[in-house]
């Protein structure tokens, strides 16, 4: 049986999806919609994630770490109980 395909057997398996003449692909927004949480501080942090859409990949880490740090702080603040209100002074004591 004779193979009549056009495969030359030169596939190296290193296709990167970009042509060397074109250079690397530019950053493109993912188009993920962000829904409000109802907590302004959390909403602001989630919106900050959108900044990564316009950065090259090596700039994403700084944004992600900053947002992660802020979200952890917000969660930690939920665990902090407010100090009890001072009791009025009782003159009998």
Coordinates of C-alpha atoms in Angstrom, one line a residue, residues 1-92:
X1 CA 0.0 0.0 0.0
X2 CA 1.3 3.4 -0.9
X3 CA 0.8 6.5 1.2
X4 CA -0.2 9.4 -1.0
X5 CA -0.4 12.0 1.8
X6 CA 1.7 15.2 1.8
X7 CA 3.3 14.6 5.2
X8 CA 7.0 15.1 4.8
X9 CA 7.9 13.8 8.2
X10 CA 9.6 17.0 9.2
X11 CA 7.2 18.0 12.0
X12 CA 9.3 18.8 15.0
X13 CA 6.4 19.3 17.4
X14 CA 7.6 22.8 18.3
X15 CA 4.9 24.9 16.7
X16 CA 4.3 27.8 19.0
X17 CA 1.4 29.3 17.2
X18 CA 3.2 32.5 16.3
X19 CA 5.2 33.1 13.2
X20 CA 8.8 34.4 14.0
X21 CA 8.2 37.3 11.7
X22 CA 5.0 38.3 13.6
X23 CA 6.6 38.2 17.0
X24 CA 4.7 37.3 20.2
X25 CA 1.0 37.7 20.4
X26 CA -0.2 40.9 22.0
X27 CA -2.2 41.0 25.2
X28 CA -5.9 40.7 24.7
X29 CA -8.7 41.1 27.3
X30 CA -10.4 37.8 28.3
X31 CA -13.8 39.4 28.3
X32 CA -14.8 37.9 31.7
X33 CA -17.6 39.9 33.2
X34 CA -17.3 40.8 36.9
X35 CA -20.4 40.9 39.0
X36 CA -20.7 43.2 42.0
X37 CA -20.4 41.5 45.3
X38 CA -22.1 44.3 47.3
X39 CA -19.0 45.0 49.3
X40 CA -17.3 48.1 47.9
X41 CA -13.8 47.2 49.0
X42 CA -14.1 43.7 47.4
X43 CA -15.6 45.1 44.2
X44 CA -12.7 47.5 43.8
X45 CA -10.2 44.7 44.2
X46 CA -12.0 42.5 41.7
X47 CA -12.2 45.4 39.2
X48 CA -8.4 45.7 39.7
X49 CA -8.0 42.3 38.1
X50 CA -9.2 43.9 34.8
X51 CA -5.9 45.8 34.8
X52 CA -4.1 42.6 34.0
X53 CA -6.0 42.4 30.7
X54 CA -3.8 45.2 29.3
X55 CA -0.5 44.0 30.7
X56 CA 2.0 41.5 29.2
X57 CA 2.0 38.2 31.1
X58 CA 5.0 39.1 33.2
X59 CA 3.0 42.0 34.7
X60 CA 0.1 39.8 35.8
X61 CA 1.8 38.5 38.9
X62 CA 2.0 41.9 40.6
X63 CA -1.7 42.6 40.0
X64 CA -2.7 39.1 41.2
X65 CA -0.6 39.4 44.3
X66 CA -1.9 42.8 45.1
X67 CA -5.5 41.7 44.7
X68 CA -4.9 38.5 46.8
X69 CA -3.3 40.6 49.6
X70 CA -6.3 42.9 49.6
X71 CA -8.9 40.1 49.6
X72 CA -7.1 38.4 52.5
X73 CA -7.1 41.6 54.4
X74 CA -10.9 42.0 53.8
X75 CA -11.5 38.4 55.0
X76 CA -9.3 39.0 58.1
X77 CA -11.3 42.1 58.9
X78 CA -14.5 40.0 59.0
X79 CA -13.0 37.9 61.8
X80 CA -12.1 41.0 63.9
X81 CA -14.8 41.5 66.4
X82 CA -15.5 45.1 67.3
X83 CA -14.5 46.1 70.8
X84 CA -17.4 46.0 73.3
X85 CA -19.0 49.3 73.9
X86 CA -17.8 50.8 77.2
X87 CA -20.3 50.5 80.0
X88 CA -21.5 53.7 81.6
X89 CA -19.9 54.5 84.9
X90 CA -22.0 53.3 87.8
X91 CA -21.6 55.8 90.7
X92 CA -22.6 53.1 93.2

